[in-house]
Amino acid sequence: MNVPSHPLIADYAARHGMADGVRADGRLTVLIDDKYRVHLRGARNGWLAISARLRTLPPAGLARDRFFDEIGRQAAGMLSRYPSACVVDPDEDALWLQQMVRPDTEAAGVDEAVGRFANALSFWTGTARRAA
């Protein structure tokens, strides 16, 4: 399905020479520091979602409970410093980092949001890997 690109994604892609990278579904995937795959996609009500997969969740049970206890402790501390948050995908298979950007955000604000997201992502990739 060919979906029109979100205006913030189209602008970001054009300014950074990635216009050809916008997929038919409107998503743009950016590789940051040659190791972080960050996805930009349109969300409800014109918002922009920035996301990156952190890891597969442990199997249901005690291991998953311990994992969420540890991630929850870390997440509580990070909320005061970063606008991103850990989320679980709808299939409950993986932990993702996600940040929402307002539809009225200017170009520089999108660049700043992607930069702040990348900073948080560098913390979360290691933390999620080490969690119980």
PDB file of C-alpha atoms in Angstrom:
ATOM      1  CA  MET A   1       0.000   0.000   0.000  1.00  0.00           C
ATOM      2  CA  ASN A   2       1.324   3.425  -0.925  1.00  0.00           C
ATOM      3  CA  VAL A   3       0.715   5.910   1.906  1.00  0.00           C
ATOM      4  CA  PRO A   4       1.547   9.616   1.591  1.00  0.00           C
ATOM      5  CA  SER A   5       4.520  10.485   3.735  1.00  0.00           C
ATOM      6  CA  HIS A   6       3.934  12.427   6.931  1.00  0.00           C
ATOM      7  CA  PRO A   7       4.893  16.100   6.343  1.00  0.00           C
ATOM      8  CA  LEU A   8       7.545  16.024   9.093  1.00  0.00           C
ATOM      9  CA  ILE A   9       9.050  12.833   7.633  1.00  0.00           C
ATOM     10  CA  ALA A  10       9.030  14.219   4.098  1.00  0.00           C
ATOM     11  CA  ASP A  11      10.743  17.413   5.270  1.00  0.00           C
ATOM     12  CA  TYR A  12      13.303  15.541   7.400  1.00  0.00           C
ATOM     13  CA  ALA A  13      14.116  13.140   4.559  1.00  0.00           C
ATOM     14  CA  ALA A  14      14.477  15.967   2.025  1.00  0.00           C
ATOM     15  CA  ARG A  15      16.731  18.068   4.282  1.00  0.00           C
ATOM     16  CA  HIS A  16      18.999  15.094   5.008  1.00  0.00           C
ATOM     17  CA  GLY A  17      19.143  13.712   1.476  1.00  0.00           C
ATOM     18  CA  MET A  18      17.054  10.635   2.256  1.00  0.00           C
ATOM     19  CA  ALA A  19      13.938  11.333   0.198  1.00  0.00           C
ATOM     20  CA  ASP A  20      14.415   8.026  -1.647  1.00  0.00           C
ATOM     21  CA  GLY A  21      14.420   6.208   1.695  1.00  0.00           C
ATOM     22  CA  VAL A  22      10.772   6.835   2.523  1.00  0.00           C
ATOM     23  CA  ARG A  23       8.953   3.504   2.148  1.00  0.00           C
ATOM     24  CA  ALA A  24       5.621   2.990   0.423  1.00  0.00           C
ATOM     25  CA  ASP A  25       3.944   2.817   3.855  1.00  0.00           C
ATOM     26  CA  GLY A  26       5.331   6.290   4.718  1.00  0.00           C
ATOM     27  CA  ARG A  27       7.992   5.094   7.165  1.00  0.00           C
ATOM     28  CA  LEU A  28      11.578   6.317   7.072  1.00  0.00           C
ATOM     29  CA  THR A  29      14.355   4.242   8.650  1.00  0.00           C
ATOM     30  CA  VAL A  30      17.529   6.083   9.593  1.00  0.00           C
ATOM     31  CA  LEU A  31      20.801   4.426  10.570  1.00  0.00           C
ATOM     32  CA  ILE A  32      22.504   6.450  13.307  1.00  0.00           C
ATOM     33  CA  ASP A  33      26.193   5.943  14.111  1.00  0.00           C
ATOM     34  CA  ASP A  34      26.174   2.844  11.889  1.00  0.00           C
ATOM     35  CA  LYS A  35      24.444   0.841  14.645  1.00  0.00           C
ATOM     36  CA  TYR A  36      21.046   2.273  15.618  1.00  0.00           C
ATOM     37  CA  ARG A  37      18.075   1.670  13.277  1.00  0.00           C
ATOM     38  CA  VAL A  38      15.585   4.420  14.051  1.00  0.00           C
ATOM     39  CA  HIS A  39      12.147   4.500  12.442  1.00  0.00           C
ATOM     40  CA  LEU A  40      10.079   7.619  11.816  1.00  0.00           C
ATOM     41  CA  ARG A  41       6.422   7.018  11.059  1.00  0.00           C
ATOM     42  CA  GLY A  42       3.212   8.987  11.124  1.00  0.00           C
ATOM     43  CA  ALA A  43       0.980   8.424  14.134  1.00  0.00           C
ATOM     44  CA  ARG A  44      -2.559   9.394  15.080  1.00  0.00           C
ATOM     45  CA  ASN A  45      -3.729  12.985  14.904  1.00  0.00           C
ATOM     46  CA  GLY A  46      -0.702  14.105  12.901  1.00  0.00           C
ATOM     47  CA  TRP A  47       1.888  13.179  15.513  1.00  0.00           C
ATOM     48  CA  LEU A  48       5.234  11.699  14.488  1.00  0.00           C
ATOM     49  CA  ALA A  49       6.497   8.534  16.204  1.00  0.00           C
ATOM     50  CA  ILE A  50      10.224   7.877  16.497  1.00  0.00           C
ATOM     51  CA  SER A  51      11.010   4.298  17.510  1.00  0.00           C
ATOM     52  CA  ALA A  52      13.705   1.648  17.714  1.00  0.00           C
ATOM     53  CA  ARG A  53      13.520  -2.006  18.677  1.00  0.00           C
ATOM     54  CA  LEU A  54      15.523  -2.751  21.822  1.00  0.00           C
ATOM     55  CA  ARG A  55      15.166  -6.521  22.212  1.00  0.00           C
ATOM     56  CA  THR A  56      12.969  -9.586  22.198  1.00  0.00           C
ATOM     57  CA  LEU A  57      11.063 -10.067  25.444  1.00  0.00           C
ATOM     58  CA  PRO A  58      11.829 -13.037  27.678  1.00  0.00           C
ATOM     59  CA  PRO A  59       9.218 -15.817  27.682  1.00  0.00           C
ATOM     60  CA  ALA A  60       6.132 -15.206  29.820  1.00  0.00           C
ATOM     61  CA  GLY A  61       6.663 -16.074  33.452  1.00  0.00           C
ATOM     62  CA  LEU A  62       9.189 -15.255  36.138  1.00  0.00           C
ATOM     63  CA  ALA A  63      11.960 -14.231  33.720  1.00  0.00           C
ATOM     64  CA  ARG A  64       9.670 -11.720  32.010  1.00  0.00           C
ATOM     65  CA  ASP A  65       8.456 -10.394  35.372  1.00  0.00           C
ATOM     66  CA  ARG A  66      12.033  -9.821  36.537  1.00  0.00           C
ATOM     67  CA  PHE A  67      12.891  -8.185  33.213  1.00  0.00           C
ATOM     68  CA  PHE A  68       9.988  -5.736  33.529  1.00  0.00           C
ATOM     69  CA  ASP A  69      10.867  -4.984  37.164  1.00  0.00           C
ATOM     70  CA  GLU A  70      14.383  -3.972  36.113  1.00  0.00           C
ATOM     71  CA  ILE A  71      13.276  -2.058  33.018  1.00  0.00           C
ATOM     72  CA  GLY A  72      10.611  -0.272  35.068  1.00  0.00           C
ATOM     73  CA  ARG A  73      13.159   0.928  37.628  1.00  0.00           C
ATOM     74  CA  GLN A  74      15.421   2.249  34.889  1.00  0.00           C
ATOM     75  CA  ALA A  75      12.528   3.832  32.979  1.00  0.00           C
ATOM     76  CA  ALA A  76      11.304   5.749  36.015  1.00  0.00           C
ATOM     77  CA  GLY A  77      14.678   7.447  36.316  1.00  0.00           C
ATOM     78  CA  MET A  78      14.946   8.234  32.615  1.00  0.00           C
ATOM     79  CA  LEU A  79      11.540   9.924  32.297  1.00  0.00           C
ATOM     80  CA  SER A  80      12.775  13.115  33.939  1.00  0.00           C
ATOM     81  CA  ARG A  81      15.647  13.454  31.442  1.00  0.00           C
ATOM     82  CA  TYR A  82      14.325  12.158  28.119  1.00  0.00           C
ATOM     83  CA  PRO A  83      10.954  12.404  26.342  1.00  0.00           C
ATOM     84  CA  SER A  84      11.229   8.810  25.106  1.00  0.00           C
ATOM     85  CA  ALA A  85       9.678   5.789  26.808  1.00  0.00           C
ATOM     86  CA  CYS A  86       9.904   2.012  26.656  1.00  0.00           C
ATOM     87  CA  VAL A  87       6.886   0.335  25.076  1.00  0.00           C
ATOM     88  CA  VAL A  88       5.901  -3.234  24.252  1.00  0.00           C
ATOM     89  CA  ASP A  89       4.785  -4.044  20.713  1.00  0.00           C
ATOM     90  CA  PRO A  90       1.158  -5.128  20.148  1.00  0.00           C
ATOM     91  CA  ASP A  91       2.185  -8.791  19.795  1.00  0.00           C
ATOM     92  CA  GLU A  92       4.014  -8.617  23.152  1.00  0.00           C
ATOM     93  CA  ASP A  93       7.162  -9.941  21.493  1.00  0.00           C
ATOM     94  CA  ALA A  94       9.608  -7.059  21.817  1.00  0.00           C
ATOM     95  CA  LEU A  95      10.569  -4.007  23.837  1.00  0.00           C
ATOM     96  CA  TRP A  96      10.858  -0.767  21.863  1.00  0.00           C
ATOM     97  CA  LEU A  97      11.945   2.762  22.658  1.00  0.00           C
ATOM     98  CA  GLN A  98       9.467   5.338  21.395  1.00  0.00           C
ATOM     99  CA  GLN A  99       9.163   9.108  21.362  1.00  0.00           C
ATOM    100  CA  MET A 100       6.258  11.169  20.086  1.00  0.00           C
ATOM    101  CA  VAL A 101       6.719  14.495  18.279  1.00  0.00           C
ATOM    102  CA  ARG A 102       3.939  17.061  18.043  1.00  0.00           C
ATOM    103  CA  PRO A 103       2.509  17.766  14.578  1.00  0.00           C
ATOM    104  CA  ASP A 104       3.309  21.486  14.850  1.00  0.00           C
ATOM    105  CA  THR A 105       7.035  20.899  15.478  1.00  0.00           C
ATOM    106  CA  GLU A 106       9.412  22.899  13.273  1.00  0.00           C
ATOM    107  CA  ALA A 107      12.271  21.318  11.282  1.00  0.00           C
ATOM    108  CA  ALA A 108      14.900  22.103  13.925  1.00  0.00           C
ATOM    109  CA  GLY A 109      12.664  20.531  16.561  1.00  0.00           C
ATOM    110  CA  VAL A 110      12.474  17.281  14.610  1.00  0.00           C
ATOM    111  CA  ASP A 111      16.270  17.219  14.291  1.00  0.00           C
ATOM    112  CA  GLU A 112      16.566  17.859  18.033  1.00  0.00           C
ATOM    113  CA  ALA A 113      14.014  15.132  18.803  1.00  0.00           C
ATOM    114  CA  VAL A 114      15.910  12.594  16.684  1.00  0.00           C
ATOM    115  CA  GLY A 115      19.163  13.597  18.418  1.00  0.00           C
ATOM    116  CA  ARG A 116      17.697  13.286  21.906  1.00  0.00           C
ATOM    117  CA  PHE A 117      16.144   9.970  20.926  1.00  0.00           C
ATOM    118  CA  ALA A 118      19.536   8.688  19.742  1.00  0.00           C
ATOM    119  CA  ASN A 119      21.090   9.715  23.068  1.00  0.00           C
ATOM    120  CA  ALA A 120      18.421   7.838  25.009  1.00  0.00           C
ATOM    121  CA  LEU A 121      18.735   4.882  22.648  1.00  0.00           C
ATOM    122  CA  SER A 122      22.448   4.561  23.370  1.00  0.00           C
ATOM    123  CA  PHE A 123      21.592   4.130  27.059  1.00  0.00           C
ATOM    124  CA  TRP A 124      18.647   1.792  26.480  1.00  0.00           C
ATOM    125  CA  THR A 125      20.353  -0.628  24.099  1.00  0.00           C
ATOM    126  CA  GLY A 126      22.866  -1.613  26.762  1.00  0.00           C
ATOM    127  CA  THR A 127      20.387  -1.512  29.616  1.00  0.00           C
ATOM    128  CA  ALA A 128      17.823  -3.695  27.836  1.00  0.00           C
ATOM    129  CA  ARG A 129      20.504  -6.211  26.889  1.00  0.00           C
ATOM    130  CA  ARG A 130      21.725  -6.495  30.496  1.00  0.00           C
ATOM    131  CA  ALA A 131      18.261  -6.598  32.134  1.00  0.00           C
ATOM    132  CA  ALA A 132      17.327  -9.814  33.903  1.00  0.00           C
TER     133      ALA A 132
END
